[in-house]
PDB file of C-alpha atoms and ligand atoms in Angstrom:
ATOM      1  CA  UNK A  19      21.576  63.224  -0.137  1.00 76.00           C
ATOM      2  CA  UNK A  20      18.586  65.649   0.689  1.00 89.00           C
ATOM      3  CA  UNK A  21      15.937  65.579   3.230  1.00 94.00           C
ATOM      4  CA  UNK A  22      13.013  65.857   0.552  1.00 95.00           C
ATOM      5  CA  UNK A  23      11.174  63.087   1.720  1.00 96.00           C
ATOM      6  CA  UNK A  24      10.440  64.361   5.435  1.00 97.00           C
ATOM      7  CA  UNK A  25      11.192  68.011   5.715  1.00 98.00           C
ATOM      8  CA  UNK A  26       7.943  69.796   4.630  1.00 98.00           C
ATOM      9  CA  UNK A  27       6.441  72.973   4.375  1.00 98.00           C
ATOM     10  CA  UNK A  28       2.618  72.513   4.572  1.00 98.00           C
ATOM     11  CA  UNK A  29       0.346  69.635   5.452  1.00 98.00           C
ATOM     12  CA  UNK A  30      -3.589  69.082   4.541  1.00 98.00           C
ATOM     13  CA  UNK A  31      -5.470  67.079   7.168  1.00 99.00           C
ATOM     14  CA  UNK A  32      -9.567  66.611   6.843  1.00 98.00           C
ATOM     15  CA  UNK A  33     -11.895  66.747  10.462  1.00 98.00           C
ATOM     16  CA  UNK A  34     -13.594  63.467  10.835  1.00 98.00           C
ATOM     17  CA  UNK A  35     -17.380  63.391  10.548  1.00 98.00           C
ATOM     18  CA  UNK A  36     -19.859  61.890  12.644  1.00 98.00           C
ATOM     19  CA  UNK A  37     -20.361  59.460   9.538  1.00 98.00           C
ATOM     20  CA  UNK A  38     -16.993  57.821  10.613  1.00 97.00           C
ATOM     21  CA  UNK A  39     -18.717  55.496  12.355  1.00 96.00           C
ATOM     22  CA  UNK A  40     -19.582  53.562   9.515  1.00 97.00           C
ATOM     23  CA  UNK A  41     -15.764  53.651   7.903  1.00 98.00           C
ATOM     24  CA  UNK A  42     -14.473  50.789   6.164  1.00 98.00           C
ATOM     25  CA  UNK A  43     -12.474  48.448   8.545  1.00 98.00           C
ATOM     26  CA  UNK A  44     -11.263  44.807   7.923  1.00 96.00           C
ATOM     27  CA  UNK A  45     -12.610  43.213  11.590  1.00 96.00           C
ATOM     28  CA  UNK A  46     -15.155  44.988  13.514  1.00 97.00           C
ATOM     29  CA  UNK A  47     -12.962  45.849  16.848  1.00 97.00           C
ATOM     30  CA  UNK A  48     -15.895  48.379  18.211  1.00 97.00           C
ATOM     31  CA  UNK A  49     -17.579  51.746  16.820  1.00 97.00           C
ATOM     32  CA  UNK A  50     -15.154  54.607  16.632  1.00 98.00           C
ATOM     33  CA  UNK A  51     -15.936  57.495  19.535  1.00 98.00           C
ATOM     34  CA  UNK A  52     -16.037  60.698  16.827  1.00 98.00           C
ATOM     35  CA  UNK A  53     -15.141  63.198  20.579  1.00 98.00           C
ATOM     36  CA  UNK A  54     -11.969  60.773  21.372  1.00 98.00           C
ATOM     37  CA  UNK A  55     -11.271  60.731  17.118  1.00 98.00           C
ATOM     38  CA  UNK A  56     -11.461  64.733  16.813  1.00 98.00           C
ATOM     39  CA  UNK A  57      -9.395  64.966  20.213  1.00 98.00           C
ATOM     40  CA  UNK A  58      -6.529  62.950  19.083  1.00 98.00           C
ATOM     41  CA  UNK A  59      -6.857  64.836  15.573  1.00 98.00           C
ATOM     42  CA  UNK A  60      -6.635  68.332  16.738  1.00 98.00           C
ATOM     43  CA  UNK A  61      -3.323  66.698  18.642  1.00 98.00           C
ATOM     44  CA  UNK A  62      -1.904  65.451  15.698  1.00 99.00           C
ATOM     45  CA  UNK A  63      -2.495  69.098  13.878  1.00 98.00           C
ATOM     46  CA  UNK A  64      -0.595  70.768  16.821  1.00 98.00           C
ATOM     47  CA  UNK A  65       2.307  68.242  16.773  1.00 98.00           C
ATOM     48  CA  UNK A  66       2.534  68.869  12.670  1.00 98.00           C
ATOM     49  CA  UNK A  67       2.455  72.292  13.676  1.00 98.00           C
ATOM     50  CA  UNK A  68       4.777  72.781  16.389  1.00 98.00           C
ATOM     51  CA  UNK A  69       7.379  71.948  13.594  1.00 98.00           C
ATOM     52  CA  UNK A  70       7.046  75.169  12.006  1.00 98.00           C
ATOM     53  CA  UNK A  71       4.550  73.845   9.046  1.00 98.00           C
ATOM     54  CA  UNK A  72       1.555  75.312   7.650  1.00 98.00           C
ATOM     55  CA  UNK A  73      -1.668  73.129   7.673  1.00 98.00           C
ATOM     56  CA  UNK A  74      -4.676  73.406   5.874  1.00 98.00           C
ATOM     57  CA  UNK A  75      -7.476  72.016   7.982  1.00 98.00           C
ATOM     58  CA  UNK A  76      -9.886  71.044   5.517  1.00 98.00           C
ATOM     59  CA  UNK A  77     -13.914  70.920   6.370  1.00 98.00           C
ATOM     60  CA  UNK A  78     -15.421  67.338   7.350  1.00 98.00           C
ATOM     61  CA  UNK A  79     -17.800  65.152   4.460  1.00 98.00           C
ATOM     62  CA  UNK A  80     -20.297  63.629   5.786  1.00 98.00           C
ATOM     63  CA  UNK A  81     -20.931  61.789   3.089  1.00 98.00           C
ATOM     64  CA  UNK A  82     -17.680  59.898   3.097  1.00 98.00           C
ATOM     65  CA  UNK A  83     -17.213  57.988   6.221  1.00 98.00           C
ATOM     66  CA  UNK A  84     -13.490  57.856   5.399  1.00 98.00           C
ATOM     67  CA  UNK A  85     -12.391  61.070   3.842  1.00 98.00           C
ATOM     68  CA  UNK A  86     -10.463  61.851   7.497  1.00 98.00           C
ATOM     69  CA  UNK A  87      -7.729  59.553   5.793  1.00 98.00           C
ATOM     70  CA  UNK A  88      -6.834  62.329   3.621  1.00 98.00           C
ATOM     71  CA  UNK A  89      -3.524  60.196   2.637  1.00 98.00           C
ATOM     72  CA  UNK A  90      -5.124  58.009  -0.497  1.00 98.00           C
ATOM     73  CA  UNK A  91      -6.294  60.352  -2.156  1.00 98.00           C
ATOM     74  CA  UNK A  92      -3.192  62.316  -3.602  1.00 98.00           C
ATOM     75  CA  UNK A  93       0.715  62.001  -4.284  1.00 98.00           C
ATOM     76  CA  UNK A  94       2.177  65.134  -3.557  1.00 98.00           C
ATOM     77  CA  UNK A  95       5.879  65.285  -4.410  1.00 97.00           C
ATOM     78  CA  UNK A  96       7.769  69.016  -4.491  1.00 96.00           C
ATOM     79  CA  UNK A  97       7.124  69.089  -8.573  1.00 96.00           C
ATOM     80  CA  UNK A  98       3.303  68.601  -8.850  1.00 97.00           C
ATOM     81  CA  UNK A  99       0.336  66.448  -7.478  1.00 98.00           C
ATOM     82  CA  UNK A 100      -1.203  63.401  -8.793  1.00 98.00           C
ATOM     83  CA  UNK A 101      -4.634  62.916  -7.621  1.00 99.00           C
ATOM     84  CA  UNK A 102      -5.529  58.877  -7.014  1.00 99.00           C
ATOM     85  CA  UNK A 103      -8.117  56.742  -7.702  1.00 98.00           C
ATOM     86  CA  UNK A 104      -8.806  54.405  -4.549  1.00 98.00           C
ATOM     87  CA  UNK A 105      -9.793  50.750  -4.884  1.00 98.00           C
ATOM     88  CA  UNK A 106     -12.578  51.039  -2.243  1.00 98.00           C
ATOM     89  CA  UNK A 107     -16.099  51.944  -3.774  1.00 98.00           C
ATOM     90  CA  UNK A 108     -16.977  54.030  -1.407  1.00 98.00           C
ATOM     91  CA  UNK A 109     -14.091  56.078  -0.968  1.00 98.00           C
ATOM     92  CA  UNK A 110     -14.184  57.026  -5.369  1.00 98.00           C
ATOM     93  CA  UNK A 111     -15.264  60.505  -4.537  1.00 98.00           C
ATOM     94  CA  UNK A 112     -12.881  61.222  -2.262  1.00 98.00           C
ATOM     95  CA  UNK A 113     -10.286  62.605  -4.949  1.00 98.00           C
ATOM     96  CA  UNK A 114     -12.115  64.698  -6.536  1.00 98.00           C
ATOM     97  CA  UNK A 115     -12.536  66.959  -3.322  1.00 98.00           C
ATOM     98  CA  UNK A 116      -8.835  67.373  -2.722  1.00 98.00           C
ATOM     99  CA  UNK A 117      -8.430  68.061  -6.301  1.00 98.00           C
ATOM    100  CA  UNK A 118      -8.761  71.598  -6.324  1.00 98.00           C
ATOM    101  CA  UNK A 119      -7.323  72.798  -2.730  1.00 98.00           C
ATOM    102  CA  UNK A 120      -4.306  71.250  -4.662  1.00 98.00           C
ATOM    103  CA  UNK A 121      -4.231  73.227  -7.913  1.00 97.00           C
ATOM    104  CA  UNK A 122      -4.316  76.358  -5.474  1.00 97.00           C
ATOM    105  CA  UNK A 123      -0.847  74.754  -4.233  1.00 96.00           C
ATOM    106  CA  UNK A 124       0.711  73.426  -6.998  1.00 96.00           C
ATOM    107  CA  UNK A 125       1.596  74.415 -10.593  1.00 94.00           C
ATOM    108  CA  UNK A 126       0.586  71.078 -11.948  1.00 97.00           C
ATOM    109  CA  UNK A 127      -1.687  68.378 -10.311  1.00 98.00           C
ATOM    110  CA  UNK A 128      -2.241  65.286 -12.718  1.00 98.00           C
ATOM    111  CA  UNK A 129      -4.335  62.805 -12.804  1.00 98.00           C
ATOM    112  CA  UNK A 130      -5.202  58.847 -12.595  1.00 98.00           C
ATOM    113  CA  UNK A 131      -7.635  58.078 -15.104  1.00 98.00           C
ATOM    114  CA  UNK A 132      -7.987  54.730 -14.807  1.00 98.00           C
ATOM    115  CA  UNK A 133      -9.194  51.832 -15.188  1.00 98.00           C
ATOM    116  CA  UNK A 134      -6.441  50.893 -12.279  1.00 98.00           C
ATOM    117  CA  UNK A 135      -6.396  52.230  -8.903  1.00 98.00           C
ATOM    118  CA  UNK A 136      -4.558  53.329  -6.507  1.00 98.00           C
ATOM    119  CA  UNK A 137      -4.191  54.225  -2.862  1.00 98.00           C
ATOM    120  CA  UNK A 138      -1.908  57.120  -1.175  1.00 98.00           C
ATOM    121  CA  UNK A 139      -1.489  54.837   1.691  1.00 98.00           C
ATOM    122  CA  UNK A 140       0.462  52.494  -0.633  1.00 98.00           C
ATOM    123  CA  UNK A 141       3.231  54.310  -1.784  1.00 98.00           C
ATOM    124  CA  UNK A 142       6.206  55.739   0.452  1.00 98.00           C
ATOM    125  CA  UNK A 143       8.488  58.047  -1.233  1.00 98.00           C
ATOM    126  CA  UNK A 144      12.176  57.947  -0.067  1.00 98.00           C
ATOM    127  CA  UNK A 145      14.767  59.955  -1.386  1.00 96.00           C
ATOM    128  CA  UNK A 146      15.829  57.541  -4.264  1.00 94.00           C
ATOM    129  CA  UNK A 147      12.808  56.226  -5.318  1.00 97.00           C
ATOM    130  CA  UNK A 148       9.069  55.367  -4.921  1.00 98.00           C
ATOM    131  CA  UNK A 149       7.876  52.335  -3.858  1.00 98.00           C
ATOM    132  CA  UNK A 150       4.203  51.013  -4.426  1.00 98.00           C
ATOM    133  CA  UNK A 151       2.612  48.503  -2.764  1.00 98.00           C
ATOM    134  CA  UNK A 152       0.474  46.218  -4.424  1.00 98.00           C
ATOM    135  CA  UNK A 153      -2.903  45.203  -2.553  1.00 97.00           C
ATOM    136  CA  UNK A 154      -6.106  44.603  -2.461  1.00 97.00           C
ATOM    137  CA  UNK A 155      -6.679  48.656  -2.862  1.00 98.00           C
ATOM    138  CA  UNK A 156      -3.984  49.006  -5.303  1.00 98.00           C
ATOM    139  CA  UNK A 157      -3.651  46.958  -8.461  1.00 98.00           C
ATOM    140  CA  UNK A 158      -0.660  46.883 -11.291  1.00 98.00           C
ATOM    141  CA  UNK A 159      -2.792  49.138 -14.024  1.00 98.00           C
ATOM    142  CA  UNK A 160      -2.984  51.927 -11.069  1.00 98.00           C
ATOM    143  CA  UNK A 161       0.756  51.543 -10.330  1.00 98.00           C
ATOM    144  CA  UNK A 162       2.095  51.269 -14.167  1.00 98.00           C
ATOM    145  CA  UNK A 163      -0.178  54.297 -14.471  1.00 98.00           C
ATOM    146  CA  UNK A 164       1.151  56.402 -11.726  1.00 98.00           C
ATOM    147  CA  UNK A 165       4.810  55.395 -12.777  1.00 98.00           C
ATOM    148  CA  UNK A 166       4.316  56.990 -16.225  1.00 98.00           C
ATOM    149  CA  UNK A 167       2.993  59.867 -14.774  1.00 98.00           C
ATOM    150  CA  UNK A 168       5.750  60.694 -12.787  1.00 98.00           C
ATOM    151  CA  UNK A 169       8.465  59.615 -15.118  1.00 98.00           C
ATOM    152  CA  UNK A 170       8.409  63.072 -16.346  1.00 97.00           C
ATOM    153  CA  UNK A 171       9.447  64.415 -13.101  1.00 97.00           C
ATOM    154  CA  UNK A 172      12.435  62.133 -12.635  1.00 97.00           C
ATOM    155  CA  UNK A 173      11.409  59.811 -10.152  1.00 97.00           C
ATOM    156  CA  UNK A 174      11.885  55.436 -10.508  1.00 95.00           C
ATOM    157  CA  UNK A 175       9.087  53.211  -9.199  1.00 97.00           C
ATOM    158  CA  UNK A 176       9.796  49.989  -7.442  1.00 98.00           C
ATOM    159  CA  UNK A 177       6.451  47.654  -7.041  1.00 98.00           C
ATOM    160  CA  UNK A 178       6.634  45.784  -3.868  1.00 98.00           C
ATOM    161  CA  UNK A 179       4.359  43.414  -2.464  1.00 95.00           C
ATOM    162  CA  UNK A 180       1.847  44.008   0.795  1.00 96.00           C
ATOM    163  CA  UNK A 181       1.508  41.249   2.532  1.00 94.00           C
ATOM    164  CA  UNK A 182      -1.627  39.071   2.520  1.00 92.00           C
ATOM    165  CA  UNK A 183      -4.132  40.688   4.904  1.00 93.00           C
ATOM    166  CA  UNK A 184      -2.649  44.036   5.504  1.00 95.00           C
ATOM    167  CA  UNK A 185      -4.598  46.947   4.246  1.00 97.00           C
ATOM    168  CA  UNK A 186      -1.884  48.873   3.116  1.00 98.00           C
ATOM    169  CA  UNK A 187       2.092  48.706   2.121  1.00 98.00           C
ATOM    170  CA  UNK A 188       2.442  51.531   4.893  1.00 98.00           C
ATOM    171  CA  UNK A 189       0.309  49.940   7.112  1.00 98.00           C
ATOM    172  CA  UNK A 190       3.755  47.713   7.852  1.00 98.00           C
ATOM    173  CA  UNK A 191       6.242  50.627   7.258  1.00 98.00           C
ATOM    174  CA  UNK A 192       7.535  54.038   7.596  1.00 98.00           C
ATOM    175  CA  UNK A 193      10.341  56.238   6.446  1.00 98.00           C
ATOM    176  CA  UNK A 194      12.332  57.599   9.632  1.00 98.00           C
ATOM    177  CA  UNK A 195      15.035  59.743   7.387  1.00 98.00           C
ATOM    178  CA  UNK A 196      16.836  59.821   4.261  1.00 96.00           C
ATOM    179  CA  UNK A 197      18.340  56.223   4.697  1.00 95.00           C
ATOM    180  CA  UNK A 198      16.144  54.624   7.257  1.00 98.00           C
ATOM    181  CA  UNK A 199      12.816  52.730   7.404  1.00 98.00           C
ATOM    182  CA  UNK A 200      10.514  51.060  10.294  1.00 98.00           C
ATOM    183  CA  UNK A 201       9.436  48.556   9.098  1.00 98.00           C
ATOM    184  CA  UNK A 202       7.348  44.987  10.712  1.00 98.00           C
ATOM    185  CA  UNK A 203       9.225  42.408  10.481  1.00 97.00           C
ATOM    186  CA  UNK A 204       7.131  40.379   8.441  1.00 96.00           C
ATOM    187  CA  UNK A 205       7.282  43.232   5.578  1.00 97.00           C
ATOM    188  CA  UNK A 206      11.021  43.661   6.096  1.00 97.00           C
ATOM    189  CA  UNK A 207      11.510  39.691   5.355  1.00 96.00           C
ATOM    190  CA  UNK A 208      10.572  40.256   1.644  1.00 95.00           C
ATOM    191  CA  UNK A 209      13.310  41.712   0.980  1.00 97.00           C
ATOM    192  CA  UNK A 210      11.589  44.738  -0.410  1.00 97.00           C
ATOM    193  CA  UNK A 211      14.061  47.563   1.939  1.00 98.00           C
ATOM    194  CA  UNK A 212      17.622  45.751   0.899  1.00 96.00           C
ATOM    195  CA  UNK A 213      19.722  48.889   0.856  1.00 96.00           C
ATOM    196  CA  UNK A 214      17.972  51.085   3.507  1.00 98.00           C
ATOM    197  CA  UNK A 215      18.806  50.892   7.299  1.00 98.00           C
ATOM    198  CA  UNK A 216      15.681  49.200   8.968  1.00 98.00           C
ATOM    199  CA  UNK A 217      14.653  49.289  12.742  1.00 98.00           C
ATOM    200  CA  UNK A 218      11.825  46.916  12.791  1.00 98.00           C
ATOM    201  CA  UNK A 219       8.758  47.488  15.116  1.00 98.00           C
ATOM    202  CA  UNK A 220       9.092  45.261  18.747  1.00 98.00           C
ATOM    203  CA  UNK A 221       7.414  42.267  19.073  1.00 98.00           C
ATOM    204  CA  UNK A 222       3.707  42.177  19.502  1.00 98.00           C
ATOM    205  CA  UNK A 223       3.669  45.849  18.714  1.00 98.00           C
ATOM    206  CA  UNK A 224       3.241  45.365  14.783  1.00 97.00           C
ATOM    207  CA  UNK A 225       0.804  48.488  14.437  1.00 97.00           C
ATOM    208  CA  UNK A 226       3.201  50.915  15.645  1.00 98.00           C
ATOM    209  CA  UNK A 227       4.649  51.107  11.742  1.00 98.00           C
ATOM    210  CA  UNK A 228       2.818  53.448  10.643  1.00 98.00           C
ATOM    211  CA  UNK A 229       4.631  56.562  11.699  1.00 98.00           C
ATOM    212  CA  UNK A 230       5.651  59.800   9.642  1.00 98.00           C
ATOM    213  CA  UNK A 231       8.564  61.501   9.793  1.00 98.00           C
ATOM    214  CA  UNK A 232       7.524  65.129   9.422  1.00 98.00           C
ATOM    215  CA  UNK A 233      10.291  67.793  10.059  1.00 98.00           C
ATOM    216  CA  UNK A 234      12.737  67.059  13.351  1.00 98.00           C
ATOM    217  CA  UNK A 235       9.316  65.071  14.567  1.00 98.00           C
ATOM    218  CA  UNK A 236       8.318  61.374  14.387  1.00 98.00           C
ATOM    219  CA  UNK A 237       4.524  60.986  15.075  1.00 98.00           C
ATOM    220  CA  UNK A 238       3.708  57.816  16.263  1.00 98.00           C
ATOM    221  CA  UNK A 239       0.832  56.307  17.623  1.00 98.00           C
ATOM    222  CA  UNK A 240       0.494  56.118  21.564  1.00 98.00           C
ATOM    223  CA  UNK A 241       0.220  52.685  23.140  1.00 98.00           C
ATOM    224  CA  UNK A 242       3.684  50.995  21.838  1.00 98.00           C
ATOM    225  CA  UNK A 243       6.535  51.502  24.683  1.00 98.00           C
ATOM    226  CA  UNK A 244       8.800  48.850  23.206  1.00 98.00           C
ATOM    227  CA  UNK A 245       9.279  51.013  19.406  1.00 99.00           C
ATOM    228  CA  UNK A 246       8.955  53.938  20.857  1.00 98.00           C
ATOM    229  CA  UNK A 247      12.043  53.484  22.920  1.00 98.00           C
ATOM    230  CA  UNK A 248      13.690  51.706  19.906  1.00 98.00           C
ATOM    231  CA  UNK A 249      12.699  55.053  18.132  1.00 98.00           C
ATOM    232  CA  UNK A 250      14.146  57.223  21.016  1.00 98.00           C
ATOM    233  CA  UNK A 251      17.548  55.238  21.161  1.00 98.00           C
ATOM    234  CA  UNK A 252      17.924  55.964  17.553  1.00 98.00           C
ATOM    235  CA  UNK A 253      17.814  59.509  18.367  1.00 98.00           C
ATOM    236  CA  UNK A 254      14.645  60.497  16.723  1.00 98.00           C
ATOM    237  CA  UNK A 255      12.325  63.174  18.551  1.00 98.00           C
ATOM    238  CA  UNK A 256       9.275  61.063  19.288  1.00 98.00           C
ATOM    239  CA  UNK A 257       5.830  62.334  19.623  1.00 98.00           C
ATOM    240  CA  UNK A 258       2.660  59.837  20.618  1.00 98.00           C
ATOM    241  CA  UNK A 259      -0.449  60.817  19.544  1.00 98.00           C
ATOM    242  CA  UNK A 260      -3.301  58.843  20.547  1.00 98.00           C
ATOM    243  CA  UNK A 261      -4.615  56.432  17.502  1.00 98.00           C
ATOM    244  CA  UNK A 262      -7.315  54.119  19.445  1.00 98.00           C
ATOM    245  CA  UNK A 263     -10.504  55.919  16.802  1.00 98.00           C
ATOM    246  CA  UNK A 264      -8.711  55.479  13.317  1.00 98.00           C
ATOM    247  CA  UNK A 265      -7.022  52.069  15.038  1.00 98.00           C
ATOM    248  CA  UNK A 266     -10.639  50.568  14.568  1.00 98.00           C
ATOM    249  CA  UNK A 267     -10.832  51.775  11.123  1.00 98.00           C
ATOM    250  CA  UNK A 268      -7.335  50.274  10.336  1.00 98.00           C
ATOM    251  CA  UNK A 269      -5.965  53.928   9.823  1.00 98.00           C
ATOM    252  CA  UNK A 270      -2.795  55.559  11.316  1.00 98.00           C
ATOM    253  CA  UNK A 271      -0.793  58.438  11.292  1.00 98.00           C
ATOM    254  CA  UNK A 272       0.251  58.747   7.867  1.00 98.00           C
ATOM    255  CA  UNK A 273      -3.604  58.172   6.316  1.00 98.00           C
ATOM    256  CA  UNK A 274      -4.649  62.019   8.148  1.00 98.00           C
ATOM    257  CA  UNK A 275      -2.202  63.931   6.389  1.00 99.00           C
ATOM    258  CA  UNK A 276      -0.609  64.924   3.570  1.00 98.00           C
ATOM    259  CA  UNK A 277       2.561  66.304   3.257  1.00 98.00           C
ATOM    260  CA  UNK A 278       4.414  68.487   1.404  1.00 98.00           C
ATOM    261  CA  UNK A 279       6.653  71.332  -0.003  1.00 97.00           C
ATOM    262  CA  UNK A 280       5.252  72.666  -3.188  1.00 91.00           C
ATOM    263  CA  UNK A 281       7.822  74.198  -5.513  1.00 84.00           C
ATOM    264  CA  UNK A 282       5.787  76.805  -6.915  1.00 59.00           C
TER     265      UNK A 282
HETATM  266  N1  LIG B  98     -10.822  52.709   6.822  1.00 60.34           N
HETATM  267  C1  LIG B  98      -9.833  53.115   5.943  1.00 60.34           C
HETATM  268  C2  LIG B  98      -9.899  52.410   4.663  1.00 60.34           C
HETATM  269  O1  LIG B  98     -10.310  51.263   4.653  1.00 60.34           O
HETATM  270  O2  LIG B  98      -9.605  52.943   3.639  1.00 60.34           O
END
């Protein structure tokens, strides 16, 4: 088996803007502190670095509140790109500013035309497949088209279900190595990782799922003692990043980045 889907060479992450205070967010928990957001952010770039990678800080835009989640609005797999098109009006534009700082990385960057969409933060690639959640961001015209798209690269598709509520399918999930997810255990009961190894998040601690595996690192955000020690015991090299900013705008550790190793 190979370590594809978590050993990477380079990483794109966007600064948050001050216009982050108006991000999208599903209950209004409080307005996001932009000095606490960029601190935790700049800690998240060291940790990514600190494992050897190369990442490509890319300038804030102000006029999208949520372009810091840089994870929606691309696919990057070590064959090409395939640039999304997010279910959130006013997150549309968001694409088409990654676009090119990925065709300077990548021999071939497709595209989703439409009319589905489709979210980065719903789709976790493992080593044997893809899986795409379907939500309220993601719809089955965005995930039949991404699924013909990278058909011609090899890769199967598996839609899964996100459950009601959750903004995300890796909102509730993570990959932790070639063979083994984190998962809530109210995702894990659908049935959707049968096959895989899954530690499930402790308890009460339901938004510490949304990790990444990125080299011999798993980020994961601060605040959750129980997984983290679950993590720990497993043997993974756990480092907590502070995720109280994005928290309020339902975004975690995967949404700043993505991840990659381009083949050329
Ligand atoms: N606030 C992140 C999102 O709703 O896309």
């Amino acid at each position: 088996m190979t370590d594809r889907s978590y050993r990477f060479t380079h990483a794109v992450t966007r600064a948050p803007a001050p216009s982050i205070v108006r991000g999208l967010r599903a209950v209004d928990t409080g307005t996001p502190d932009l000095g606490r957001m960029q601190q935790d952010h700049a800690d998240y770039i060291a940790a990514l670095r600190a494992t050897g990678a190369e990442v490509i800080e890319l300038a804030p835009l102000a006029d999208y509140p949520d372009s810091v989640f840089v994870e929606d609005t691309a696919l990057c797999l070590p064959e090409g790109a395939v640039i999304m098109r997010p279910g959130a009006p006013s997150r549309a534009g968001e694409p088409a500013k990654m676009a090119p700082v990925l065709r300077t990385l990548y021999g071939e960057v497709l595209e989703i035309a439409g009319p589905g969409t489709i979210e980065g933060g719903d789709i976790l690639v493992t080593e044997r497949e893809i899986l795409v959640g379907r939500s309220a961001r993601t719809d089955a015209a965005g995930i039949a088209e991404l699924a013909g798209l990278v058909a011609r690269w090899g890769y199967r598709l598996r839609e899964v279900a996100v459950p009601a509520g959750v903004l995300h399918f890796k909102t509730d999930c993570s990959l932790l190595d070639a063979g083994t997810i984190l998962a809530t255990p109210r995702l894990a009961a659908s049935g959707c990782f049968d096959g895989y190894r899954v530690i499930h998040t402790a308890e009460g601690e339901e938004a510490a799922a949304n990790t990444i595996r990125f080299n011999d690192l798993v980020l994961m955000p601060a605040g959750f003692p129980k997984t983290a020690a679950r993590l720990a015991e497993a043997g993974y090299a756990v480092r907590e990043i502070g995720n109280s900013e994005c928290a309020k705008l339902d975004g975690g550790m995967s949404c700043l980045s993505l991840r990659f190793t381009p083949k050329g």
